[in-house]
Structure formats: C-alpha cells, structure tokens
PDB file of C-alpha atoms in Angstrom:
ATOM      1  CA  MET A  73      34.156 -52.567  21.478  1.00 54.00           C
ATOM      2  CA  THR A  74      32.452 -55.088  23.768  1.00 59.00           C
ATOM      3  CA  PHE A  75      34.665 -57.916  22.437  1.00 54.00           C
ATOM      4  CA  PHE A  76      37.847 -56.047  23.332  1.00 59.00           C
ATOM      5  CA  LEU A  77      36.520 -55.280  26.807  1.00 56.00           C
ATOM      6  CA  PHE A  78      35.730 -58.986  27.261  1.00 57.00           C
ATOM      7  CA  LEU A  79      39.346 -59.832  26.309  1.00 59.00           C
ATOM      8  CA  LEU A  80      40.505 -57.230  28.832  1.00 63.00           C
ATOM      9  CA  TYR A  81      38.343 -58.803  31.517  1.00 56.00           C
ATOM     10  CA  MET A  82      39.781 -62.249  30.676  1.00 62.00           C
ATOM     11  CA  ALA A  83      43.290 -60.806  30.927  1.00 65.00           C
ATOM     12  CA  ALA A  84      42.429 -59.342  34.326  1.00 63.00           C
ATOM     13  CA  GLY A  85      41.065 -62.730  35.413  1.00 57.00           C
ATOM     14  CA  GLY A  86      44.229 -64.467  34.168  1.00 61.00           C
ATOM     15  CA  ALA A  87      46.360 -61.959  36.053  1.00 66.00           C
ATOM     16  CA  ALA A  88      44.356 -62.573  39.226  1.00 59.00           C
ATOM     17  CA  GLY A  89      44.853 -66.339  38.837  1.00 57.00           C
ATOM     18  CA  PHE A  90      48.577 -65.855  38.201  1.00 56.00           C
ATOM     19  CA  VAL A  91      48.935 -63.702  41.309  1.00 57.00           C
ATOM     20  CA  GLY A  92      47.046 -66.259  43.368  1.00 56.00           C
ATOM     21  CA  ALA A  93      49.263 -69.106  42.162  1.00 57.00           C
ATOM     22  CA  THR A  94      52.649 -67.399  42.386  1.00 64.00           C
ATOM     23  CA  VAL A  95      52.340 -64.755  45.051  1.00 57.00           C
ATOM     24  CA  LEU A  96      49.677 -66.123  47.346  1.00 56.00           C
ATOM     25  CA  GLU A  97      50.534 -69.794  46.590  1.00 55.00           C
ATOM     26  CA  LEU A  98      46.848 -70.774  46.609  1.00 58.00           C
ATOM     27  CA  GLY A  99      47.273 -73.739  44.352  1.00 60.00           C
ATOM     28  CA  LEU A 100      46.343 -74.219  40.700  1.00 58.00           C
ATOM     29  CA  PRO A 101      42.593 -75.049  41.030  1.00 66.00           C
ATOM     30  CA  ILE A 102      41.932 -72.153  43.368  1.00 62.00           C
ATOM     31  CA  SER A 103      43.976 -69.744  41.252  1.00 59.00           C
ATOM     32  CA  ILE A 104      42.055 -70.765  38.105  1.00 63.00           C
ATOM     33  CA  GLY A 105      38.760 -70.329  39.961  1.00 64.00           C
ATOM     34  CA  ALA A 106      39.837 -66.909  41.203  1.00 62.00           C
ATOM     35  CA  GLY A 107      40.710 -65.865  37.644  1.00 59.00           C
ATOM     36  CA  VAL A 108      37.385 -67.118  36.279  1.00 65.00           C
ATOM     37  CA  LEU A 109      35.503 -65.427  39.109  1.00 68.00           C
ATOM     38  CA  THR A 110      37.303 -62.128  38.481  1.00 70.00           C
ATOM     39  CA  THR A 111      36.449 -62.300  34.786  1.00 68.00           C
ATOM     40  CA  ALA A 112      32.802 -63.091  35.576  1.00 70.00           C
ATOM     41  CA  VAL A 113      32.489 -60.276  38.122  1.00 68.00           C
ATOM     42  CA  LEU A 114      34.009 -57.708  35.763  1.00 65.00           C
ATOM     43  CA  SER A 115      31.743 -58.878  32.924  1.00 67.00           C
ATOM     44  CA  GLN A 116      28.674 -58.654  35.142  1.00 68.00           C
ATOM     45  CA  ILE A 117      29.608 -55.151  36.260  1.00 71.00           C
ATOM     46  CA  HIS A 118      30.020 -54.178  32.613  1.00 63.00           C
ATOM     47  CA  VAL A 119      26.599 -55.605  31.761  1.00 64.00           C
ATOM     48  CA  LEU A 120      24.936 -53.769  34.655  1.00 67.00           C
ATOM     49  CA  VAL A 121      26.586 -50.472  33.738  1.00 66.00           C
ATOM     50  CA  SER A 122      25.657 -50.925  30.065  1.00 68.00           C
ATOM     51  CA  ASN A 123      22.040 -51.745  30.929  1.00 65.00           C
ATOM     52  CA  GLY A 124      21.798 -48.691  33.163  1.00 63.00           C
ATOM     53  CA  SER A 125      23.152 -46.453  30.410  1.00 60.00           C
ATOM     54  CA  SER A 126      20.798 -48.003  27.839  1.00 60.00           C
ATOM     55  CA  LYS A 127      17.855 -47.529  30.185  1.00 64.00           C
ATOM     56  CA  ARG A 128      18.700 -43.850  30.623  1.00 68.00           C
ATOM     57  CA  GLU A 129      18.965 -43.471  26.855  1.00 70.00           C
ATOM     58  CA  ILE A 130      15.647 -45.253  26.383  1.00 67.00           C
ATOM     59  CA  ASP A 131      14.010 -43.051  29.028  1.00 70.00           C
ATOM     60  CA  ALA A 132      15.430 -39.944  27.375  1.00 73.00           C
ATOM     61  CA  ARG A 133      14.184 -41.089  23.978  1.00 76.00           C
ATOM     62  CA  MET A 134      10.742 -41.904  25.368  1.00 74.00           C
ATOM     63  CA  GLN A 135      10.536 -38.453  26.937  1.00 78.00           C
ATOM     64  CA  ALA A 136      11.575 -36.881  23.632  1.00 78.00           C
ATOM     65  CA  ILE A 137       8.933 -38.926  21.789  1.00 76.00           C
ATOM     66  CA  GLU A 138       6.273 -37.938  24.322  1.00 78.00           C
ATOM     67  CA  LYS A 139       7.253 -34.269  23.932  1.00 80.00           C
ATOM     68  CA  GLU A 140       7.052 -34.550  20.136  1.00 80.00           C
ATOM     69  CA  ASN A 141       3.632 -36.189  20.451  1.00 75.00           C
ATOM     70  CA  ARG A 142       2.408 -33.365  22.676  1.00 80.00           C
ATOM     71  CA  ASP A 143       3.760 -30.791  20.222  1.00 82.00           C
ATOM     72  CA  ALA A 144       2.102 -32.647  17.344  1.00 78.00           C
ATOM     73  CA  GLU A 145      -1.212 -32.700  19.223  1.00 82.00           C
ATOM     74  CA  ARG A 146      -0.963 -28.957  19.860  1.00 85.00           C
ATOM     75  CA  ARG A 147      -0.209 -28.337  16.189  1.00 84.00           C
ATOM     76  CA  MET A 148      -3.164 -30.511  15.193  1.00 82.00           C
ATOM     77  CA  ASP A 149      -5.414 -28.529  17.539  1.00 82.00           C
ATOM     78  CA  VAL A 150      -4.199 -25.276  15.968  1.00 84.00           C
ATOM     79  CA  ILE A 151      -4.725 -26.674  12.450  1.00 85.00           C
ATOM     80  CA  GLU A 152      -8.227 -27.874  13.329  1.00 81.00           C
ATOM     81  CA  ALA A 153      -9.080 -24.474  14.807  1.00 83.00           C
ATOM     82  CA  ARG A 154      -7.790 -22.699  11.699  1.00 83.00           C
ATOM     83  CA  THR A 155      -9.646 -25.151   9.470  1.00 82.00           C
ATOM     84  CA  ASP A 156     -12.868 -24.406  11.340  1.00 80.00           C
ATOM     85  CA  VAL A 157     -12.282 -20.665  10.921  1.00 80.00           C
ATOM     86  CA  VAL A 158     -11.546 -21.051   7.193  1.00 79.00           C
ATOM     87  CA  GLU A 159     -14.600 -23.260   6.720  1.00 79.00           C
ATOM     88  CA  GLU A 160     -16.789 -20.755   8.534  1.00 80.00           C
ATOM     89  CA  THR A 161     -15.317 -17.889   6.492  1.00 78.00           C
ATOM     90  CA  VAL A 162     -15.875 -19.746   3.207  1.00 73.00           C
ATOM     91  CA  LYS A 163     -19.460 -20.556   4.176  1.00 75.00           C
ATOM     92  CA  HIS A 164     -20.060 -16.908   5.073  1.00 75.00           C
ATOM     93  CA  GLU A 165     -18.541 -15.671   1.801  1.00 71.00           C
ATOM     94  CA  LEU A 166     -20.517 -18.195  -0.239  1.00 67.00           C
ATOM     95  CA  THR A 167     -23.702 -17.140   1.523  1.00 72.00           C
ATOM     96  CA  GLU A 168     -22.947 -13.474   0.867  1.00 70.00           C
ATOM     97  CA  ARG A 169     -22.165 -14.133  -2.799  1.00 64.00           C
ATOM     98  CA  ARG A 170     -25.302 -16.233  -3.196  1.00 63.00           C
ATOM     99  CA  ASP A 171     -27.434 -13.523  -1.604  1.00 66.00           C
ATOM    100  CA  ALA A 172     -25.747 -10.891  -3.773  1.00 64.00           C
ATOM    101  CA  LEU A 173     -26.379 -12.980  -6.887  1.00 56.00           C
ATOM    102  CA  VAL A 174     -30.031 -13.521  -5.962  1.00 56.00           C
ATOM    103  CA  SER A 175     -30.441  -9.805  -5.282  1.00 66.00           C
ATOM    104  CA  GLU A 176     -28.723  -8.970  -8.561  1.00 60.00           C
ATOM    105  CA  MET A 177     -30.978 -11.336 -10.490  1.00 56.00           C
ATOM    106  CA  LYS A 178     -34.073  -9.878  -8.838  1.00 61.00           C
ATOM    107  CA  GLN A 179     -32.917  -6.385  -9.723  1.00 61.00           C
ATOM    108  CA  LEU A 180     -32.279  -7.462 -13.300  1.00 56.00           C
ATOM    109  CA  GLU A 181     -35.714  -9.092 -13.601  1.00 56.00           C
ATOM    110  CA  SER A 182     -37.392  -6.015 -12.153  1.00 62.00           C
ATOM    111  CA  LEU A 183     -35.395  -3.713 -14.400  1.00 57.00           C
ATOM    112  CA  ILE A 184     -36.131  -5.758 -17.517  1.00 55.00           C
ATOM    113  CA  ASP A 185     -39.846  -5.919 -16.682  1.00 59.00           C
ATOM    114  CA  ARG A 186     -40.102  -2.176 -16.205  1.00 58.00           C
ATOM    115  CA  LEU A 187     -37.970  -1.393 -19.211  1.00 54.00           C
ATOM    116  CA  SER A 188     -39.927  -3.814 -21.391  1.00 53.00           C
ATOM    117  CA  HIS A 189     -43.224  -2.250 -20.375  1.00 56.00           C
ATOM    118  CA  SER A 190     -41.944   1.262 -20.996  1.00 54.00           C
ATOM    119  CA  PHE A 191     -40.300   0.134 -24.194  1.00 52.00           C
ATOM    120  CA  GLU A 192     -43.540  -1.232 -25.619  1.00 51.00           C
ATOM    121  CA  THR A 193     -45.204   2.064 -24.783  1.00 55.00           C
ATOM    122  CA  ARG A 194     -42.443   4.036 -26.474  1.00 51.00           C
ATOM    123  CA  LEU A 195     -42.483   1.756 -29.495  1.00 51.00           C
ATOM    124  CA  ALA A 196     -46.226   2.159 -29.898  1.00 51.00           C
ATOM    125  CA  GLU A 197     -45.856   5.928 -29.690  1.00 52.00           C
ATOM    126  CA  THR A 198     -43.051   5.840 -32.249  1.00 48.00           C
ATOM    127  CA  SER A 199     -45.055   3.657 -34.626  1.00 48.00           C
ATOM    128  CA  THR A 200     -48.073   5.931 -34.335  1.00 46.00           C
ATOM    129  CA  ASN A 201     -46.349   9.289 -34.566  1.00 47.00           C
ATOM    130  CA  LYS A 202     -43.565   8.612 -37.057  1.00 48.00           C
ATOM    131  CA  ILE A 203     -43.245   7.012 -40.452  1.00 46.00           C
ATOM    132  CA  VAL A 204     -39.813   5.470 -40.979  1.00 46.00           C
ATOM    133  CA  ALA A 205     -38.093   4.043 -44.016  1.00 50.00           C
ATOM    134  CA  PRO A 206     -37.932   0.227 -44.373  1.00 52.00           C
ATOM    135  CA  GLN A 207     -34.184   0.186 -43.664  1.00 54.00           C
ATOM    136  CA  GLU A 208     -34.644   2.374 -40.591  1.00 57.00           C
ATOM    137  CA  ASP A 209     -37.519   0.189 -39.468  1.00 75.00           C
ATOM    138  CA  ALA A 210     -35.272  -2.912 -39.716  1.00 84.00           C
ATOM    139  CA  ILE A 211     -32.573  -1.268 -37.591  1.00 86.00           C
ATOM    140  CA  LEU A 212     -35.150  -0.125 -35.054  1.00 86.00           C
ATOM    141  CA  ARG A 213     -36.540  -3.659 -34.927  1.00 87.00           C
ATOM    142  CA  ASP A 214     -33.047  -5.038 -34.276  1.00 90.00           C
ATOM    143  CA  VAL A 215     -32.530  -2.507 -31.501  1.00 89.00           C
ATOM    144  CA  ARG A 216     -35.930  -3.281 -30.011  1.00 87.00           C
ATOM    145  CA  ASP A 217     -35.311  -7.042 -30.031  1.00 88.00           C
ATOM    146  CA  ALA A 218     -31.840  -6.625 -28.516  1.00 89.00           C
ATOM    147  CA  LEU A 219     -33.220  -4.529 -25.672  1.00 86.00           C
ATOM    148  CA  LYS A 220     -36.174  -6.823 -25.135  1.00 84.00           C
ATOM    149  CA  ASP A 221     -33.927  -9.914 -24.924  1.00 86.00           C
ATOM    150  CA  GLY A 222     -31.253  -8.193 -22.852  1.00 85.00           C
ATOM    151  CA  ARG A 223     -28.595  -8.509 -25.560  1.00 89.00           C
ATOM    152  CA  VAL A 224     -26.730  -5.459 -24.288  1.00 89.00           C
ATOM    153  CA  ASP A 225     -23.009  -5.842 -23.594  1.00 90.00           C
ATOM    154  CA  LEU A 226     -20.436  -3.524 -22.087  1.00 89.00           C
ATOM    155  CA  HIS A 227     -16.988  -3.762 -23.672  1.00 91.00           C
ATOM    156  CA  LEU A 228     -14.077  -2.497 -21.567  1.00 90.00           C
ATOM    157  CA  GLN A 229     -10.971  -0.673 -22.723  1.00 92.00           C
ATOM    158  CA  PRO A 230      -8.261  -0.356 -20.035  1.00 91.00           C
ATOM    159  CA  ILE A 231      -6.782   3.024 -19.154  1.00 91.00           C
ATOM    160  CA  VAL A 232      -3.297   2.645 -17.641  1.00 90.00           C
ATOM    161  CA  SER A 233      -1.095   4.944 -15.581  1.00 86.00           C
ATOM    162  CA  LEU A 234       2.455   5.484 -16.820  1.00 87.00           C
ATOM    163  CA  PRO A 235       5.197   4.456 -16.411  1.00 87.00           C
ATOM    164  CA  GLN A 236       3.900   1.574 -14.268  1.00 86.00           C
ATOM    165  CA  ARG A 237       1.308   0.564 -16.891  1.00 86.00           C
ATOM    166  CA  ARG A 238      -1.054  -0.297 -14.073  1.00 86.00           C
ATOM    167  CA  VAL A 239      -4.749  -0.343 -14.993  1.00 87.00           C
ATOM    168  CA  SER A 240      -6.386   2.593 -13.208  1.00 86.00           C
ATOM    169  CA  PHE A 241      -9.703   2.826 -15.055  1.00 89.00           C
ATOM    170  CA  TYR A 242     -11.783   1.159 -17.738  1.00 91.00           C
ATOM    171  CA  GLU A 243     -13.699   2.911 -20.492  1.00 91.00           C
ATOM    172  CA  GLY A 244     -17.047   1.216 -21.057  1.00 90.00           C
ATOM    173  CA  PHE A 245     -18.537   0.951 -24.552  1.00 90.00           C
ATOM    174  CA  THR A 246     -22.110  -0.239 -25.081  1.00 90.00           C
ATOM    175  CA  ARG A 247     -22.690  -2.835 -27.770  1.00 91.00           C
ATOM    176  CA  LEU A 248     -25.999  -4.408 -28.883  1.00 93.00           C
ATOM    177  CA  ARG A 249     -26.116  -7.870 -30.411  1.00 92.00           C
ATOM    178  CA  ARG A 250     -28.392  -9.469 -32.966  1.00 92.00           C
ATOM    179  CA  PRO A 251     -29.626 -13.053 -32.371  1.00 91.00           C
ATOM    180  CA  ASP A 252     -26.839 -14.402 -34.613  1.00 92.00           C
ATOM    181  CA  GLY A 253     -24.196 -12.675 -32.470  1.00 89.00           C
ATOM    182  CA  SER A 254     -23.342  -9.898 -34.925  1.00 91.00           C
ATOM    183  CA  LEU A 255     -23.029  -6.404 -33.466  1.00 91.00           C
ATOM    184  CA  ILE A 256     -25.308  -3.467 -34.125  1.00 89.00           C
ATOM    185  CA  LEU A 257     -22.932  -0.574 -34.745  1.00 84.00           C
ATOM    186  CA  PRO A 258     -23.186   2.409 -32.349  1.00 86.00           C
ATOM    187  CA  ALA A 259     -23.926   4.767 -35.228  1.00 84.00           C
ATOM    188  CA  GLU A 260     -26.984   2.625 -35.994  1.00 86.00           C
ATOM    189  CA  PHE A 261     -28.410   1.905 -32.563  1.00 87.00           C
ATOM    190  CA  LEU A 262     -27.666   5.394 -31.206  1.00 86.00           C
ATOM    191  CA  ASP A 263     -29.517   7.012 -34.096  1.00 85.00           C
ATOM    192  CA  ALA A 264     -32.412   4.569 -33.794  1.00 85.00           C
ATOM    193  CA  GLY A 265     -32.461   5.019 -30.013  1.00 84.00           C
ATOM    194  CA  ARG A 266     -32.639   8.799 -30.294  1.00 84.00           C
ATOM    195  CA  ARG A 267     -35.380   8.693 -32.924  1.00 83.00           C
ATOM    196  CA  ALA A 268     -37.466   6.273 -30.858  1.00 82.00           C
ATOM    197  CA  ASN A 269     -36.656   7.902 -27.494  1.00 81.00           C
ATOM    198  CA  LEU A 270     -35.036   4.664 -26.302  1.00 84.00           C
ATOM    199  CA  MET A 271     -31.742   6.095 -25.030  1.00 84.00           C
ATOM    200  CA  GLY A 272     -32.977   5.937 -21.453  1.00 81.00           C
ATOM    201  CA  GLN A 273     -33.546   2.203 -21.748  1.00 82.00           C
ATOM    202  CA  ILE A 274     -30.150   1.669 -23.385  1.00 86.00           C
ATOM    203  CA  ASP A 275     -28.450   3.697 -20.655  1.00 85.00           C
ATOM    204  CA  ASN A 276     -30.231   1.782 -17.901  1.00 82.00           C
ATOM    205  CA  PHE A 277     -28.995  -1.501 -19.354  1.00 85.00           C
ATOM    206  CA  THR A 278     -25.518  -0.005 -19.679  1.00 86.00           C
ATOM    207  CA  LEU A 279     -25.591   1.108 -16.061  1.00 84.00           C
ATOM    208  CA  PHE A 280     -26.636  -2.337 -14.875  1.00 84.00           C
ATOM    209  CA  ARG A 281     -23.839  -4.027 -16.845  1.00 86.00           C
ATOM    210  CA  CYS A 282     -21.389  -1.480 -15.468  1.00 86.00           C
ATOM    211  CA  VAL A 283     -22.409  -2.212 -11.868  1.00 84.00           C
ATOM    212  CA  GLN A 284     -22.114  -5.957 -12.503  1.00 84.00           C
ATOM    213  CA  ILE A 285     -18.574  -5.543 -13.825  1.00 86.00           C
ATOM    214  CA  VAL A 286     -17.485  -3.247 -10.993  1.00 85.00           C
ATOM    215  CA  ARG A 287     -18.735  -5.729  -8.402  1.00 82.00           C
ATOM    216  CA  ARG A 288     -16.888  -8.599 -10.082  1.00 82.00           C
ATOM    217  CA  LEU A 289     -13.700  -6.531 -10.193  1.00 81.00           C
ATOM    218  CA  ALA A 290     -14.136  -5.702  -6.507  1.00 77.00           C
ATOM    219  CA  GLU A 291     -14.430  -9.420  -5.671  1.00 74.00           C
ATOM    220  CA  ARG A 292     -10.982  -9.873  -7.226  1.00 72.00           C
ATOM    221  CA  ASP A 293      -9.715  -6.962  -5.099  1.00 60.00           C
ATOM    222  CA  ARG A 294      -9.262  -4.779  -8.152  1.00 64.00           C
ATOM    223  CA  ARG A 295     -10.294  -1.313  -7.030  1.00 71.00           C
ATOM    224  CA  VAL A 296     -10.648   0.448 -10.374  1.00 80.00           C
ATOM    225  CA  GLY A 297     -13.197   2.849 -11.786  1.00 86.00           C
ATOM    226  CA  VAL A 298     -15.307   2.355 -14.905  1.00 90.00           C
ATOM    227  CA  PHE A 299     -16.297   5.272 -17.143  1.00 91.00           C
ATOM    228  CA  CYS A 300     -19.879   4.826 -18.312  1.00 88.00           C
ATOM    229  CA  ASN A 301     -21.213   6.927 -21.206  1.00 87.00           C
ATOM    230  CA  ILE A 302     -24.814   8.061 -20.847  1.00 86.00           C
ATOM    231  CA  ALA A 303     -26.952  10.222 -23.079  1.00 85.00           C
ATOM    232  CA  ALA A 304     -27.879  13.669 -21.834  1.00 85.00           C
ATOM    233  CA  SER A 305     -31.469  12.899 -22.801  1.00 84.00           C
ATOM    234  CA  SER A 306     -31.519  10.066 -20.238  1.00 84.00           C
ATOM    235  CA  LEU A 307     -30.986  12.631 -17.484  1.00 87.00           C
ATOM    236  CA  GLU A 308     -34.081  14.482 -18.695  1.00 86.00           C
ATOM    237  CA  ASP A 309     -36.275  11.425 -19.297  1.00 83.00           C
ATOM    238  CA  SER A 310     -39.100  11.446 -16.756  1.00 83.00           C
ATOM    239  CA  THR A 311     -39.811   7.757 -17.382  1.00 79.00           C
ATOM    240  CA  PHE A 312     -36.362   6.232 -17.160  1.00 78.00           C
ATOM    241  CA  PHE A 313     -34.447   8.571 -14.862  1.00 84.00           C
ATOM    242  CA  PRO A 314     -36.375   7.511 -11.706  1.00 86.00           C
ATOM    243  CA  MET A 315     -35.361   3.886 -12.393  1.00 82.00           C
ATOM    244  CA  PHE A 316     -31.841   5.070 -13.094  1.00 82.00           C
ATOM    245  CA  LEU A 317     -31.731   6.954  -9.787  1.00 86.00           C
ATOM    246  CA  GLU A 318     -33.307   4.086  -7.841  1.00 85.00           C
ATOM    247  CA  PHE A 319     -30.733   1.610  -9.127  1.00 82.00           C
ATOM    248  CA  MET A 320     -27.831   3.919  -8.257  1.00 83.00           C
ATOM    249  CA  THR A 321     -29.284   4.479  -4.778  1.00 85.00           C
ATOM    250  CA  GLU A 322     -29.413   0.718  -4.211  1.00 82.00           C
ATOM    251  CA  ASN A 323     -25.747   0.513  -5.250  1.00 81.00           C
ATOM    252  CA  ARG A 324     -24.469   3.696  -3.630  1.00 82.00           C
ATOM    253  CA  ASP A 325     -21.446   1.783  -2.259  1.00 81.00           C
ATOM    254  CA  LEU A 326     -20.078   1.833  -5.824  1.00 80.00           C
ATOM    255  CA  SER A 327     -20.434   5.585  -6.257  1.00 78.00           C
ATOM    256  CA  GLY A 328     -16.666   6.056  -6.348  1.00 80.00           C
ATOM    257  CA  ALA A 329     -16.143   3.352  -8.967  1.00 85.00           C
ATOM    258  CA  VAL A 330     -18.882   4.213 -11.497  1.00 86.00           C
ATOM    259  CA  ILE A 331     -18.067   7.442 -13.359  1.00 88.00           C
ATOM    260  CA  PHE A 332     -20.650   8.869 -15.765  1.00 88.00           C
ATOM    261  CA  GLU A 333     -19.647  10.657 -18.969  1.00 89.00           C
ATOM    262  CA  ILE A 334     -21.705  13.056 -21.053  1.00 88.00           C
ATOM    263  CA  ARG A 335     -20.715  15.304 -23.945  1.00 85.00           C
ATOM    264  CA  ALA A 336     -19.090  18.576 -22.877  1.00 87.00           C
ATOM    265  CA  ASP A 337     -21.334  20.720 -25.088  1.00 87.00           C
ATOM    266  CA  ARG A 338     -24.462  19.104 -23.598  1.00 86.00           C
ATOM    267  CA  PHE A 339     -23.108  19.661 -20.102  1.00 87.00           C
ATOM    268  CA  GLU A 340     -22.517  23.339 -20.801  1.00 88.00           C
ATOM    269  CA  THR A 341     -26.037  23.779 -22.178  1.00 89.00           C
ATOM    270  CA  ARG A 342     -27.808  21.450 -19.742  1.00 88.00           C
ATOM    271  CA  SER A 343     -31.393  22.234 -18.910  1.00 90.00           C
ATOM    272  CA  ARG A 344     -32.866  22.914 -15.498  1.00 91.00           C
ATOM    273  CA  THR A 345     -34.299  19.387 -15.368  1.00 91.00           C
ATOM    274  CA  MET A 346     -30.965  17.860 -16.259  1.00 90.00           C
ATOM    275  CA  ARG A 347     -29.184  19.971 -13.638  1.00 90.00           C
ATOM    276  CA  ASP A 348     -31.680  18.962 -10.937  1.00 91.00           C
ATOM    277  CA  ASN A 349     -31.392  15.283 -11.813  1.00 90.00           C
ATOM    278  CA  MET A 350     -27.585  15.460 -11.734  1.00 89.00           C
ATOM    279  CA  ASP A 351     -27.848  16.993  -8.265  1.00 89.00           C
ATOM    280  CA  LYS A 352     -30.005  14.031  -7.212  1.00 88.00           C
ATOM    281  CA  LEU A 353     -27.309  11.629  -8.383  1.00 84.00           C
ATOM    282  CA  THR A 354     -24.656  13.383  -6.309  1.00 81.00           C
ATOM    283  CA  ALA A 355     -26.833  13.744  -3.202  1.00 72.00           C
TER     284      ALA A 355
END
C-alpha cells in the first residue's frame, strides 16, 4: 500500500514539474526541482500522518494493556483472599478433626479400661459360680479375649428407599473376631455373653462402633441412621448401663442417627428398671 502511494506522490511531483515547464514556463531545472519538492512534501506529510496514527494505536494498545494488568492484579487479589480463606478453613477443619479424634481415642481408652475392669469382675464371678463344659469354656475364652482386645466390629447392611434405591438407613450387626481373624458366630458369642452376663460389655462396644461410623458418615455429608441392636438385659444392667448412658449423653448430637433395637416381646414385658432406663435415654 505504501509503495503505491509513493508512486502516486511521484506522479503528482511529475505533474507539478510538467505544469511548471509548459504552463508557467519556469524552465527545465526549476520544473524538475518543483516536481521533486512536491513529491518530497507529499511523502513527508504521509509519514507524519502515518506516525500520528501509529502513535494513537500504540497509546490505545498501552492503555488496553494497562487495563488488563489492573484487572489481572484485582483477580490475583481476589484469588489470594480466597486462598487465605480456604487455608484458614482447612486449618480449622483439621484442628476440629484432630480434636475429635483425640477425644474419641480418650473415650475409647476410658471405655475399654472400665469395661476391662468390670469384665474381669464378671469373669471371676462366672468362674466361681458356674461350672461350664470344656467346649463352652473355649467359646467363653474366645469371647473374653475378643472383648479384652477390642476385636469387636460392626458390619453394616444398607436399607434403601424405593424406587430411588437411595440408602436411608444401615442395619448394624455385631461381630467378634478371634486373633487369626476368623469370626465368632453370633449364636456362640450371644449365648456365652448371656451366660457370663457380658451382654452389657458387648453392647457398649457395639454402641461405640456405631457412633464412630455415624460420625464418619456425617463427615462425608451422608445423613443416614444406623440401627443398633442391644440386649434388653443391657438396659437393666446396673454396672454397664451408667456407662452406656454417659456415652450417649456425650454424643447427644447423634441422637437422631443412632436407633436402638430390642426384641418386641422383651419390650412388651419390660421391667420397671428397663422402663426407667429407657426414659433416661430419651430425656
């Protein structure tokens, strides 16, 4: 484009020289000089106009770049502020989880200590007052060791709502483990627990596992309830029920998520003590 304009300026200069030579009769040298001067003046004007336009474009671009830089700085400030908020939130959540874990471990240690002490007392009473067969004694020993070592698990079976198939509840099943990992069947440990008056201890362990699971589900924002089977005798046990009640009081925020189950026939024929203790749980 510039080349063609330069040719146009040369043509204008040639025309000016031609007019000077033929019309104005200025002579050949002067006419040539006039043509060259015209071409030079037009070229210079073009250069000045082009430079002015380029300068305006450069200024506009610089202003656009400065605006983008300011916008980028504002975005960086917003990102830094959000990062600080996220970092503070994460620190707070980690602190809360750490404190909750420490509290949970302390509760577990306290529970195990009290249960172990009561268990030894119950075991001594059982050994003194009852004579059991060798096979029964082996099962009772397995149950005792599992409780003493905390080898009590809670297996969950989901209960879904139809037709969405969304998990609404979990049914909790208590399982005891031997040191080799094999399970002690419920028919075995329930019978041994009843004979040795250890159902309160088993139910306390079950309750603790249930609370642990509910809290972990709540951390994942899964608001579901867990059905927890307990023996009716545990609600009448003067040794273990106070610990049971104390633990539930400390975790009363989970009262809507932990649902206790007892046999219907035992509920219908519940004793005065059992009724009073159930009232304490609902208070």
